[in-house]
mmCIF file of C-alpha atoms in Angstrom:
data_model
loop_
_atom_site.group_PDB
_atom_site.id
_atom_site.type_symbol
_atom_site.label_atom_id
_atom_site.label_comp_id
_atom_site.label_asym_id
_atom_site.label_seq_id
_atom_site.Cartn_x
_atom_site.Cartn_y
_atom_site.Cartn_z
ATOM 1 C CA UNK P 1 36.470 -111.585 -120.897
ATOM 2 C CA UNK P 2 37.880 -113.819 -118.324
ATOM 3 C CA UNK P 3 41.028 -112.149 -116.676
ATOM 4 C CA UNK P 4 43.538 -114.663 -115.597
ATOM 5 C CA UNK P 5 47.424 -114.367 -115.541
ATOM 6 C CA UNK P 6 47.454 -116.461 -118.742
ATOM 7 C CA UNK P 7 44.712 -114.740 -120.643
ATOM 8 C CA UNK P 8 46.419 -111.395 -119.788
ATOM 9 C CA UNK P 9 49.738 -112.713 -121.178
ATOM 10 C CA UNK P 10 47.948 -113.841 -124.362
ATOM 11 C CA UNK P 11 46.318 -110.405 -124.765
ATOM 12 C CA UNK P 12 49.517 -108.627 -124.000
ATOM 13 C CA UNK P 13 51.305 -110.845 -126.473
ATOM 14 C CA UNK P 14 48.572 -110.100 -129.077
ATOM 15 C CA UNK P 15 48.749 -106.282 -128.636
ATOM 16 C CA UNK P 16 52.535 -106.422 -128.697
ATOM 17 C CA UNK P 17 52.490 -108.433 -131.942
ATOM 18 C CA UNK P 18 50.182 -106.069 -133.501
ATOM 19 C CA UNK P 19 52.142 -103.085 -132.589
ATOM 20 C CA UNK P 20 55.344 -104.591 -134.017
ATOM 21 C CA UNK P 21 53.316 -105.493 -137.271
ATOM 22 C CA UNK P 22 52.605 -101.853 -137.761
ATOM 23 C CA UNK P 23 56.250 -101.251 -137.632
ATOM 24 C CA UNK P 24 57.590 -104.083 -139.802
ATOM 25 C CA UNK P 25 55.080 -104.463 -142.595
ATOM 26 C CA UNK P 26 55.861 -100.855 -144.236
ATOM 27 C CA UNK P 27 59.470 -101.561 -143.806
ATOM 28 C CA UNK P 28 59.203 -104.956 -145.502
ATOM 29 C CA UNK P 29 57.259 -103.405 -148.412
ATOM 30 C CA UNK P 30 59.753 -100.648 -148.754
ATOM 31 C CA UNK P 31 62.665 -102.953 -149.027
ATOM 32 C CA UNK P 32 60.933 -105.372 -151.334
ATOM 33 C CA UNK P 33 60.084 -102.618 -153.707
ATOM 34 C CA UNK P 34 63.435 -100.818 -153.680
ATOM 35 C CA UNK P 35 66.149 -103.538 -153.333
ATOM 36 C CA UNK P 36 66.009 -104.775 -157.078
ATOM 37 C CA UNK P 37 66.685 -101.145 -158.410
ATOM 38 C CA UNK P 38 68.886 -99.867 -155.722
ATOM 39 C CA UNK P 39 72.387 -98.576 -156.247
ATOM 40 C CA UNK P 40 75.144 -100.053 -154.249
ATOM 41 C CA UNK P 41 75.078 -97.269 -151.683
ATOM 42 C CA UNK P 42 71.406 -97.449 -151.294
ATOM 43 C CA UNK P 43 71.536 -101.274 -151.139
ATOM 44 C CA UNK P 44 73.886 -100.931 -148.194
ATOM 45 C CA UNK P 45 71.382 -98.594 -146.511
ATOM 46 C CA UNK P 46 68.461 -101.046 -147.192
ATOM 47 C CA UNK P 47 70.599 -103.906 -145.941
ATOM 48 C CA UNK P 48 71.020 -102.162 -142.653
ATOM 49 C CA UNK P 49 67.389 -101.509 -142.531
ATOM 50 C CA UNK P 50 66.661 -105.028 -143.327
ATOM 51 C CA UNK P 51 68.762 -106.223 -140.301
ATOM 52 C CA UNK P 52 66.750 -104.166 -138.009
ATOM 53 C CA UNK P 53 63.548 -105.309 -139.741
ATOM 54 C CA UNK P 54 64.779 -108.953 -139.412
ATOM 55 C CA UNK P 55 65.391 -108.623 -135.671
ATOM 56 C CA UNK P 56 61.830 -107.213 -134.886
ATOM 57 C CA UNK P 57 60.335 -109.958 -137.132
ATOM 58 C CA UNK P 58 62.428 -112.554 -135.214
ATOM 59 C CA UNK P 59 60.820 -111.088 -131.901
ATOM 60 C CA UNK P 60 57.323 -111.137 -133.313
ATOM 61 C CA UNK P 61 57.667 -114.611 -134.718
ATOM 62 C CA UNK P 62 59.177 -116.224 -131.698
ATOM 63 C CA UNK P 63 56.553 -114.584 -129.550
ATOM 64 C CA UNK P 64 53.885 -115.977 -131.774
ATOM 65 C CA UNK P 65 55.291 -119.411 -131.618
ATOM 66 C CA UNK P 66 55.504 -119.188 -127.806
ATOM 67 C CA UNK P 67 51.868 -117.896 -127.888
ATOM 68 C CA UNK P 68 50.861 -120.858 -130.002
ATOM 69 C CA UNK P 69 51.998 -123.201 -127.291
ATOM 70 C CA UNK P 70 50.527 -120.906 -124.460
ATOM 71 C CA UNK P 71 47.198 -120.936 -126.381
ATOM 72 C CA UNK P 72 46.537 -124.637 -125.469
ATOM 73 C CA UNK P 73 47.859 -124.125 -121.882
ATOM 74 C CA UNK P 74 45.487 -121.029 -121.390
ATOM 75 C CA UNK P 75 42.478 -122.882 -122.851
ATOM 76 C CA UNK P 76 43.110 -125.879 -120.665
ATOM 77 C CA UNK P 77 43.269 -123.436 -117.570
ATOM 78 C CA UNK P 78 39.966 -121.798 -118.536
ATOM 79 C CA UNK P 79 37.903 -125.192 -118.232
ATOM 80 C CA UNK P 80 36.948 -124.742 -114.583
ATOM 81 C CA UNK P 81 35.996 -121.067 -115.203
ATOM 82 C CA UNK P 82 33.440 -121.748 -118.064
ATOM 83 C CA UNK P 83 30.338 -123.360 -116.701
ATOM 84 C CA UNK P 84 29.454 -126.569 -118.491
ATOM 85 C CA UNK P 85 32.786 -126.880 -119.950
ATOM 86 C CA UNK P 86 34.444 -130.245 -119.553
ATOM 87 C CA UNK P 87 37.389 -129.911 -121.855
ATOM 88 C CA UNK P 88 38.720 -127.261 -124.375
ATOM 89 C CA UNK P 89 35.790 -128.121 -126.615
ATOM 90 C CA UNK P 90 33.548 -126.192 -124.128
ATOM 91 C CA UNK P 91 36.034 -123.308 -123.859
ATOM 92 C CA UNK P 92 36.049 -123.030 -127.679
ATOM 93 C CA UNK P 93 32.281 -122.978 -127.615
ATOM 94 C CA UNK P 94 32.373 -119.973 -125.314
ATOM 95 C CA UNK P 95 34.762 -118.165 -127.583
ATOM 96 C CA UNK P 96 33.032 -119.066 -130.904
ATOM 97 C CA UNK P 97 33.581 -118.447 -133.917
ATOM 98 C CA UNK P 98 37.154 -117.088 -133.168
ATOM 99 C CA UNK P 99 38.291 -119.821 -131.098
ATOM 100 C CA UNK P 100 37.471 -122.681 -133.736
ATOM 101 C CA UNK P 101 39.545 -120.626 -136.609
ATOM 102 C CA UNK P 102 42.295 -119.831 -133.976
ATOM 103 C CA UNK P 103 42.702 -123.681 -133.188
ATOM 104 C CA UNK P 104 43.428 -124.175 -136.965
ATOM 105 C CA UNK P 105 45.749 -121.281 -137.292
ATOM 106 C CA UNK P 106 47.728 -122.316 -134.181
ATOM 107 C CA UNK P 107 48.398 -125.799 -135.673
ATOM 108 C CA UNK P 108 50.246 -124.235 -138.554
ATOM 109 C CA UNK P 109 52.201 -121.260 -137.093
ATOM 110 C CA UNK P 110 55.372 -123.144 -136.265
ATOM 111 C CA UNK P 111 55.339 -124.626 -139.773
ATOM 112 C CA UNK P 112 54.722 -121.343 -141.489
ATOM 113 C CA UNK P 113 56.760 -118.887 -139.393
ATOM 114 C CA UNK P 114 59.602 -121.496 -139.181
ATOM 115 C CA UNK P 115 60.137 -121.208 -143.003
ATOM 116 C CA UNK P 116 60.976 -117.464 -142.687
ATOM 117 C CA UNK P 117 62.953 -117.995 -139.604
ATOM 118 C CA UNK P 118 65.209 -120.745 -141.019
ATOM 119 C CA UNK P 119 65.662 -118.637 -144.164
ATOM 120 C CA UNK P 120 66.622 -115.576 -142.423
ATOM 121 C CA UNK P 121 69.003 -117.593 -140.263
ATOM 122 C CA UNK P 122 70.752 -118.611 -143.280
ATOM 123 C CA UNK P 123 70.745 -115.136 -145.009
ATOM 124 C CA UNK P 124 72.451 -113.643 -141.942
ATOM 125 C CA UNK P 125 75.262 -116.204 -142.471
ATOM 126 C CA UNK P 126 75.687 -115.491 -146.216
ATOM 127 C CA UNK P 127 77.640 -112.412 -147.320
ATOM 128 C CA UNK P 128 75.615 -109.578 -149.015
ATOM 129 C CA UNK P 129 72.366 -110.882 -147.558
ATOM 130 C CA UNK P 130 71.083 -112.499 -150.953
ATOM 131 C CA UNK P 131 67.738 -113.364 -149.540
ATOM 132 C CA UNK P 132 66.703 -109.988 -148.527
ATOM 133 C CA UNK P 133 64.309 -109.230 -151.090
ATOM 134 C CA UNK P 134 62.758 -112.715 -150.951
ATOM 135 C CA UNK P 135 62.455 -112.542 -147.300
ATOM 136 C CA UNK P 136 60.738 -109.156 -147.347
ATOM 137 C CA UNK P 137 58.408 -110.397 -149.861
ATOM 138 C CA UNK P 138 57.821 -113.558 -147.867
ATOM 139 C CA UNK P 139 57.168 -111.651 -144.725
ATOM 140 C CA UNK P 140 54.545 -109.541 -146.679
ATOM 141 C CA UNK P 141 53.144 -113.011 -147.669
ATOM 142 C CA UNK P 142 52.965 -114.031 -144.082
ATOM 143 C CA UNK P 143 51.511 -110.863 -142.852
ATOM 144 C CA UNK P 144 47.858 -111.864 -143.424
ATOM 145 C CA UNK P 145 48.325 -115.080 -141.326
ATOM 146 C CA UNK P 146 50.151 -113.108 -138.734
ATOM 147 C CA UNK P 147 47.352 -110.533 -138.542
ATOM 148 C CA UNK P 148 44.711 -113.287 -138.394
ATOM 149 C CA UNK P 149 46.590 -115.095 -135.766
ATOM 150 C CA UNK P 150 46.928 -111.973 -133.695
ATOM 151 C CA UNK P 151 43.452 -110.839 -134.241
ATOM 152 C CA UNK P 152 41.881 -114.126 -133.429
ATOM 153 C CA UNK P 153 43.707 -114.452 -130.360
ATOM 154 C CA UNK P 154 42.535 -110.859 -129.263
ATOM 155 C CA UNK P 155 38.974 -111.698 -130.438
ATOM 156 C CA UNK P 156 38.858 -115.002 -128.695
ATOM 157 C CA UNK P 157 40.215 -113.880 -125.375
ATOM 158 C CA UNK P 158 37.845 -110.791 -125.361
ATOM 159 C CA UNK P 159 34.894 -112.903 -126.326
ATOM 160 C CA UNK P 160 35.210 -115.858 -123.834
ATOM 161 C CA UNK P 161 33.264 -115.354 -120.785
ATOM 162 C CA UNK P 162 31.759 -117.429 -118.066
ATOM 163 C CA UNK P 163 28.525 -118.238 -119.882
ATOM 164 C CA UNK P 164 26.995 -121.770 -119.634
ATOM 165 C CA UNK P 165 28.103 -123.736 -122.667
ATOM 166 C CA UNK P 166 27.241 -127.148 -124.118
ATOM 167 C CA UNK P 167 30.478 -129.281 -124.179
ATOM 168 C CA UNK P 168 31.730 -132.226 -126.117
ATOM 169 C CA UNK P 169 29.127 -134.661 -124.538
ATOM 170 C CA UNK P 170 26.407 -133.277 -126.972
ATOM 171 C CA UNK P 171 28.571 -133.963 -130.108
ATOM 172 C CA UNK P 172 30.523 -137.033 -129.036
ATOM 173 C CA UNK P 173 28.166 -139.599 -127.806
ATOM 174 C CA UNK P 174 28.748 -143.404 -127.492
ATOM 175 C CA UNK P 175 27.704 -143.674 -131.098
ATOM 176 C CA UNK P 176 30.199 -141.354 -132.532
ATOM 177 C CA UNK P 177 32.873 -142.857 -134.626
ATOM 178 C CA UNK P 178 35.600 -140.494 -133.427
ATOM 179 C CA UNK P 179 36.412 -139.263 -130.022
ATOM 180 C CA UNK P 180 36.526 -135.852 -128.596
ATOM 181 C CA UNK P 181 40.008 -134.726 -129.617
ATOM 182 C CA UNK P 182 40.427 -132.472 -126.604
ATOM 183 C CA UNK P 183 39.397 -135.182 -124.091
ATOM 184 C CA UNK P 184 41.445 -137.732 -126.021
ATOM 185 C CA UNK P 185 44.739 -136.001 -126.152
ATOM 186 C CA UNK P 186 44.721 -133.381 -123.202
ATOM 187 C CA UNK P 187 42.929 -135.612 -120.488
ATOM 188 C CA UNK P 188 42.884 -139.292 -121.194
ATOM 189 C CA UNK P 189 46.008 -139.980 -123.256
ATOM 190 C CA UNK P 190 48.389 -136.990 -122.738
ATOM 191 C CA UNK P 191 51.398 -138.829 -124.027
ATOM 192 C CA UNK P 192 49.800 -138.032 -127.395
ATOM 193 C CA UNK P 193 50.774 -134.482 -126.812
ATOM 194 C CA UNK P 194 54.386 -135.448 -127.098
ATOM 195 C CA UNK P 195 53.652 -137.698 -130.029
ATOM 196 C CA UNK P 196 51.823 -134.883 -131.873
ATOM 197 C CA UNK P 197 54.669 -132.312 -130.885
ATOM 198 C CA UNK P 198 57.350 -134.664 -132.167
ATOM 199 C CA UNK P 199 55.887 -135.529 -135.396
ATOM 200 C CA UNK P 200 54.706 -131.814 -135.998
ATOM 201 C CA UNK P 201 58.326 -130.757 -135.431
ATOM 202 C CA UNK P 202 59.694 -133.380 -137.724
ATOM 203 C CA UNK P 203 57.379 -132.545 -140.467
ATOM 204 C CA UNK P 204 58.004 -128.811 -140.066
ATOM 205 C CA UNK P 205 61.792 -129.365 -140.245
ATOM 206 C CA UNK P 206 61.585 -131.394 -143.387
ATOM 207 C CA UNK P 207 59.273 -128.765 -145.036
ATOM 208 C CA UNK P 208 61.849 -126.029 -143.923
ATOM 209 C CA UNK P 209 64.727 -128.031 -145.445
ATOM 210 C CA UNK P 210 62.738 -128.373 -148.837
ATOM 211 C CA UNK P 211 62.304 -124.505 -148.776
ATOM 212 C CA UNK P 212 66.020 -124.097 -148.206
ATOM 213 C CA UNK P 213 66.778 -126.518 -151.098
ATOM 214 C CA UNK P 214 64.425 -124.379 -153.369
ATOM 215 C CA UNK P 215 66.262 -121.217 -152.522
ATOM 216 C CA UNK P 216 69.885 -122.920 -152.899
ATOM 217 C CA UNK P 217 68.825 -123.758 -156.450
ATOM 218 C CA UNK P 218 68.158 -120.194 -157.109
ATOM 219 C CA UNK P 219 70.943 -118.605 -155.299
ATOM 220 C CA UNK P 220 74.297 -120.299 -155.812
ATOM 221 C CA UNK P 221 76.085 -118.423 -153.028
ATOM 222 C CA UNK P 222 74.027 -120.305 -150.477
ATOM 223 C CA UNK P 223 74.894 -123.608 -151.646
ATOM 224 C CA UNK P 224 77.542 -124.445 -149.007
ATOM 225 C CA UNK P 225 75.909 -123.028 -145.899
ATOM 226 C CA UNK P 226 72.421 -124.311 -147.348
ATOM 227 C CA UNK P 227 73.647 -127.914 -147.709
ATOM 228 C CA UNK P 228 74.981 -127.996 -144.234
ATOM 229 C CA UNK P 229 71.764 -126.529 -142.812
ATOM 230 C CA UNK P 230 69.553 -128.924 -144.797
ATOM 231 C CA UNK P 231 71.719 -131.908 -143.473
ATOM 232 C CA UNK P 232 71.253 -130.644 -139.885
ATOM 233 C CA UNK P 233 67.436 -129.936 -140.277
ATOM 234 C CA UNK P 234 66.958 -133.389 -141.769
ATOM 235 C CA UNK P 235 68.868 -135.125 -139.008
ATOM 236 C CA UNK P 236 66.992 -133.063 -136.336
ATOM 237 C CA UNK P 237 63.831 -134.022 -138.154
ATOM 238 C CA UNK P 238 64.615 -137.708 -138.093
ATOM 239 C CA UNK P 239 65.435 -137.448 -134.395
ATOM 240 C CA UNK P 240 62.206 -136.047 -133.744
ATOM 241 C CA UNK P 241 60.326 -138.575 -135.669
ATOM 242 C CA UNK P 242 62.202 -141.471 -133.794
ATOM 243 C CA UNK P 243 61.240 -139.589 -130.423
ATOM 244 C CA UNK P 244 57.605 -139.468 -131.523
ATOM 245 C CA UNK P 245 57.612 -143.113 -132.468
ATOM 246 C CA UNK P 246 59.191 -143.983 -129.087
ATOM 247 C CA UNK P 247 56.402 -141.775 -127.336
ATOM 248 C CA UNK P 248 53.834 -143.606 -129.437
ATOM 249 C CA UNK P 249 54.400 -146.831 -127.480
ATOM 250 C CA UNK P 250 53.215 -145.528 -123.932
ATOM 251 C CA UNK P 251 50.617 -143.382 -125.857
ATOM 252 C CA UNK P 252 49.017 -146.500 -127.392
ATOM 253 C CA UNK P 253 49.286 -148.176 -123.939
ATOM 254 C CA UNK P 254 47.222 -145.275 -122.312
ATOM 255 C CA UNK P 255 44.497 -145.749 -125.262
ATOM 256 C CA UNK P 256 44.426 -149.469 -124.645
ATOM 257 C CA UNK P 257 43.854 -148.703 -120.975
ATOM 258 C CA UNK P 258 43.924 -151.040 -118.026
ATOM 259 C CA UNK P 259 43.268 -154.684 -118.996
ATOM 260 C CA UNK P 260 39.513 -155.615 -118.884
ATOM 261 C CA UNK P 261 39.198 -158.000 -115.962
ATOM 262 C CA UNK P 262 37.533 -160.826 -118.055
ATOM 263 C CA UNK P 263 38.458 -164.282 -117.187
ATOM 264 C CA UNK M 1 67.270 -149.781 -150.888
ATOM 265 C CA UNK M 2 68.291 -146.569 -149.227
ATOM 266 C CA UNK M 3 65.470 -144.387 -147.863
ATOM 267 C CA UNK M 4 66.161 -140.775 -147.570
ATOM 268 C CA UNK M 5 65.696 -139.061 -144.057
ATOM 269 C CA UNK M 6 62.706 -136.975 -145.275
ATOM 270 C CA UNK M 7 61.084 -140.043 -146.709
ATOM 271 C CA UNK M 8 61.700 -141.867 -143.612
ATOM 272 C CA UNK M 9 60.144 -139.037 -141.535
ATOM 273 C CA UNK M 10 56.974 -139.198 -143.622
ATOM 274 C CA UNK M 11 56.788 -142.908 -143.495
ATOM 275 C CA UNK M 12 57.106 -142.804 -139.545
ATOM 276 C CA UNK M 13 54.432 -140.187 -139.355
ATOM 277 C CA UNK M 14 52.085 -142.225 -141.735
ATOM 278 C CA UNK M 15 52.891 -145.265 -139.552
ATOM 279 C CA UNK M 16 52.004 -143.490 -136.276
ATOM 280 C CA UNK M 17 48.648 -142.285 -137.977
ATOM 281 C CA UNK M 18 47.805 -145.873 -138.953
ATOM 282 C CA UNK M 19 48.913 -147.392 -135.653
ATOM 283 C CA UNK M 20 46.729 -144.904 -133.586
ATOM 284 C CA UNK M 21 43.797 -145.353 -135.820
ATOM 285 C CA UNK M 22 43.945 -149.123 -135.593
ATOM 286 C CA UNK M 23 44.309 -149.088 -131.943
ATOM 287 C CA UNK M 24 41.416 -146.955 -131.505
ATOM 288 C CA UNK M 25 39.360 -149.027 -133.855
ATOM 289 C CA UNK M 26 40.429 -152.077 -132.010
ATOM 290 C CA UNK M 27 39.323 -150.701 -128.513
ATOM 291 C CA UNK M 28 36.078 -149.764 -130.074
ATOM 292 C CA UNK M 29 35.320 -152.944 -131.617
ATOM 293 C CA UNK M 30 36.365 -154.749 -128.274
ATOM 294 C CA UNK M 31 33.870 -152.500 -126.167
ATOM 295 C CA UNK M 32 31.166 -152.977 -128.556
ATOM 296 C CA UNK M 33 31.400 -156.813 -128.845
ATOM 297 C CA UNK M 34 30.849 -157.207 -125.100
ATOM 298 C CA UNK M 35 27.512 -159.076 -124.539
ATOM 299 C CA UNK M 36 25.122 -157.151 -122.259
ATOM 300 C CA UNK M 37 23.517 -158.951 -119.383
ATOM 301 C CA UNK M 38 19.680 -158.764 -119.614
ATOM 302 C CA UNK M 39 18.548 -160.118 -116.174
ATOM 303 C CA UNK M 40 20.153 -157.499 -113.997
ATOM 304 C CA UNK M 41 18.727 -154.131 -113.270
ATOM 305 C CA UNK M 42 20.796 -151.152 -111.956
ATOM 306 C CA UNK M 43 18.851 -149.831 -109.068
ATOM 307 C CA UNK M 44 21.222 -147.080 -107.889
ATOM 308 C CA UNK M 45 24.428 -145.365 -108.679
ATOM 309 C CA UNK M 46 26.120 -143.627 -105.759
ATOM 310 C CA UNK M 47 28.560 -140.801 -106.497
ATOM 311 C CA UNK M 48 30.364 -138.758 -103.914
ATOM 312 C CA UNK M 49 29.768 -135.299 -105.523
ATOM 313 C CA UNK M 50 32.269 -133.510 -103.177
ATOM 314 C CA UNK M 51 35.306 -135.799 -104.354
ATOM 315 C CA UNK M 52 33.958 -136.861 -107.683
ATOM 316 C CA UNK M 53 34.300 -140.433 -106.765
ATOM 317 C CA UNK M 54 31.941 -143.164 -108.090
ATOM 318 C CA UNK M 55 31.403 -145.051 -104.663
ATOM 319 C CA UNK M 56 28.961 -147.899 -105.462
ATOM 320 C CA UNK M 57 26.365 -149.271 -107.773
ATOM 321 C CA UNK M 58 23.242 -151.344 -106.414
ATOM 322 C CA UNK M 59 22.045 -154.239 -108.679
ATOM 323 C CA UNK M 60 19.037 -156.361 -108.681
ATOM 324 C CA UNK M 61 19.319 -159.934 -110.361
ATOM 325 C CA UNK M 62 16.103 -161.019 -111.980
ATOM 326 C CA UNK M 63 17.832 -164.278 -113.446
ATOM 327 C CA UNK M 64 19.861 -167.092 -112.231
ATOM 328 C CA UNK M 65 22.670 -166.419 -109.827
ATOM 329 C CA UNK M 66 25.612 -164.550 -111.193
ATOM 330 C CA UNK M 67 29.344 -164.291 -110.208
ATOM 331 C CA UNK M 68 30.718 -160.743 -110.703
ATOM 332 C CA UNK M 69 34.346 -160.751 -111.453
ATOM 333 C CA UNK M 70 35.283 -157.068 -111.973
ATOM 334 C CA UNK M 71 34.592 -153.732 -113.425
ATOM 335 C CA UNK M 72 35.839 -150.970 -115.489
ATOM 336 C CA UNK M 73 35.027 -147.519 -116.321
ATOM 337 C CA UNK M 74 34.999 -146.211 -120.035
ATOM 338 C CA UNK M 75 34.825 -142.539 -120.717
ATOM 339 C CA UNK M 76 32.322 -142.113 -123.473
ATOM 340 C CA UNK M 77 33.747 -138.932 -124.947
ATOM 341 C CA UNK M 78 37.283 -140.414 -125.351
ATOM 342 C CA UNK M 79 36.332 -144.063 -125.624
ATOM 343 C CA UNK M 80 39.274 -144.768 -123.174
ATOM 344 C CA UNK M 81 39.085 -147.257 -120.325
ATOM 345 C CA UNK M 82 40.058 -145.107 -117.457
ATOM 346 C CA UNK M 83 39.958 -147.542 -114.498
ATOM 347 C CA UNK M 84 39.770 -151.107 -114.154
ATOM 348 C CA UNK M 85 39.469 -153.481 -111.191
ATOM 349 C CA UNK M 86 38.950 -157.213 -110.299
ATOM 350 C CA UNK M 87 36.686 -158.170 -107.410
ATOM 351 C CA UNK M 88 38.570 -160.359 -104.985
ATOM 352 C CA UNK M 89 36.898 -162.443 -103.776
ATOM 353 C CA UNK M 90 34.235 -162.316 -106.704
ATOM 354 C CA UNK M 91 30.698 -161.062 -105.725
ATOM 355 C CA UNK M 92 27.715 -163.451 -106.071
ATOM 356 C CA UNK M 93 24.442 -161.939 -107.166
ATOM 357 C CA UNK M 94 21.620 -164.407 -105.915
ATOM 358 C CA UNK M 95 18.244 -164.476 -107.715
ATOM 359 C CA UNK M 96 15.937 -161.811 -106.710
ATOM 360 C CA UNK M 97 18.522 -160.099 -104.327
ATOM 361 C CA UNK M 98 19.471 -156.586 -104.412
ATOM 362 C CA UNK M 99 23.324 -156.063 -103.918
ATOM 363 C CA UNK M 100 25.332 -153.045 -103.352
ATOM 364 C CA UNK M 101 28.728 -153.321 -105.238
ATOM 365 C CA UNK M 102 31.566 -151.020 -103.650
ATOM 366 C CA UNK M 103 33.529 -149.348 -106.438
ATOM 367 C CA UNK M 104 35.971 -146.554 -106.021
ATOM 368 C CA UNK M 105 36.557 -144.958 -109.353
ATOM 369 C CA UNK M 106 37.732 -141.146 -109.668
ATOM 370 C CA UNK M 107 35.772 -139.226 -112.059
ATOM 371 C CA UNK M 108 36.789 -135.966 -113.841
ATOM 372 C CA UNK M 109 36.146 -133.081 -111.789
ATOM 373 C CA UNK M 110 35.083 -131.183 -114.857
ATOM 374 C CA UNK M 111 32.526 -133.798 -115.767
ATOM 375 C CA UNK M 112 32.034 -136.376 -118.378
ATOM 376 C CA UNK M 113 29.777 -139.239 -119.278
ATOM 377 C CA UNK M 114 31.008 -142.824 -118.501
ATOM 378 C CA UNK M 115 29.976 -146.417 -119.103
ATOM 379 C CA UNK M 116 30.490 -148.633 -115.954
ATOM 380 C CA UNK M 117 30.780 -152.111 -116.931
ATOM 381 C CA UNK M 118 30.534 -155.000 -114.408
ATOM 382 C CA UNK M 119 31.808 -158.397 -115.799
ATOM 383 C CA UNK M 120 30.241 -161.671 -115.075
ATOM 384 C CA UNK M 121 31.592 -165.098 -115.111
ATOM 385 C CA UNK M 122 29.544 -165.684 -118.157
ATOM 386 C CA UNK M 123 31.553 -163.414 -120.168
ATOM 387 C CA UNK M 124 28.743 -160.874 -120.139
ATOM 388 C CA UNK M 125 28.740 -157.376 -118.838
ATOM 389 C CA UNK M 126 26.217 -155.196 -116.717
ATOM 390 C CA UNK M 127 26.453 -151.827 -118.232
ATOM 391 C CA UNK M 128 25.196 -148.514 -117.005
ATOM 392 C CA UNK M 129 25.684 -144.800 -117.966
ATOM 393 C CA UNK M 130 27.133 -142.448 -115.342
ATOM 394 C CA UNK M 131 26.993 -138.909 -115.955
ATOM 395 C CA UNK M 132 28.964 -136.384 -113.838
ATOM 396 C CA UNK M 133 28.096 -133.820 -112.586
#
């Protein structure tokens, strides 16, 4: 393991997340099992328990979303510490196989965790917490991804060491039809970070709005607050898509590079 | 026809993917369509390893005199032109002469492979590969 302030933060976030998972998963299981058969009094108790669970899950998911952004920053900071690494490709080689799977997981965490967070946000605003059972079940469904996310982070940062690695120059040569994505986005055309982030957020917001619509059809009490949320999410999504499109102009200019000095 | 905001988001995203793909394909086509100058040998490439700066390139012209107009540096791993400059005044490569061309291009400190291309008045380019470190 290479100990730097950033890798230490990633490990702490991983251990913290795993510890909270051990608390939340059994509680979510209990609520999902009992809530449908619960008496009014028992339901009130479960509701209180659910609010505590929901608060902890918010902490877990928000820290995982922060960790997913920090992941790229940490990997970038490790480049000078891994001999032979010229970009994040080399760092990933040093932390293989965990790193490669972790890269894929990190691309979807905001989208997946955001579904739960947006639904819970609405659930807290509707009387009687009608989504309590659905959200507990959804959290249990998310648990494998969350465990994978946490375990891969810990596996990766404990595996990565200062070993000499072959970097992207081995894979991406002059004949390669596609560029090294890490060199392309993080080093030579960094405006694409803004473009990808904006479009990623826009697509995530649209998908969250579709999920809210789905639950609005199932639970009529949610209709008013749900419609308002859908309208806001979609407007925000459109805003991010427009921002991404605007950022695409300087990004494309970065790719085009300085004019070739031909007569 | 009214397009709903979610559809608009999907259209804009798809458009961005297409624009990026087309732009990249365009620059790759532009780079591969450059005619390579056959009569010039690259004798030496000088890199300051302390500062990671490409300092100069020494060329020997085996053909008729050539006028060099400018140069650029393309990073092979990303396919992007990182630096470009025009020689003012243009540099003349006389037949049989060995000429040192001063260039000052910053290279990535972490390392990468580059194509250094020097453009002639004939529309051709002298191309050499620079690997750093």
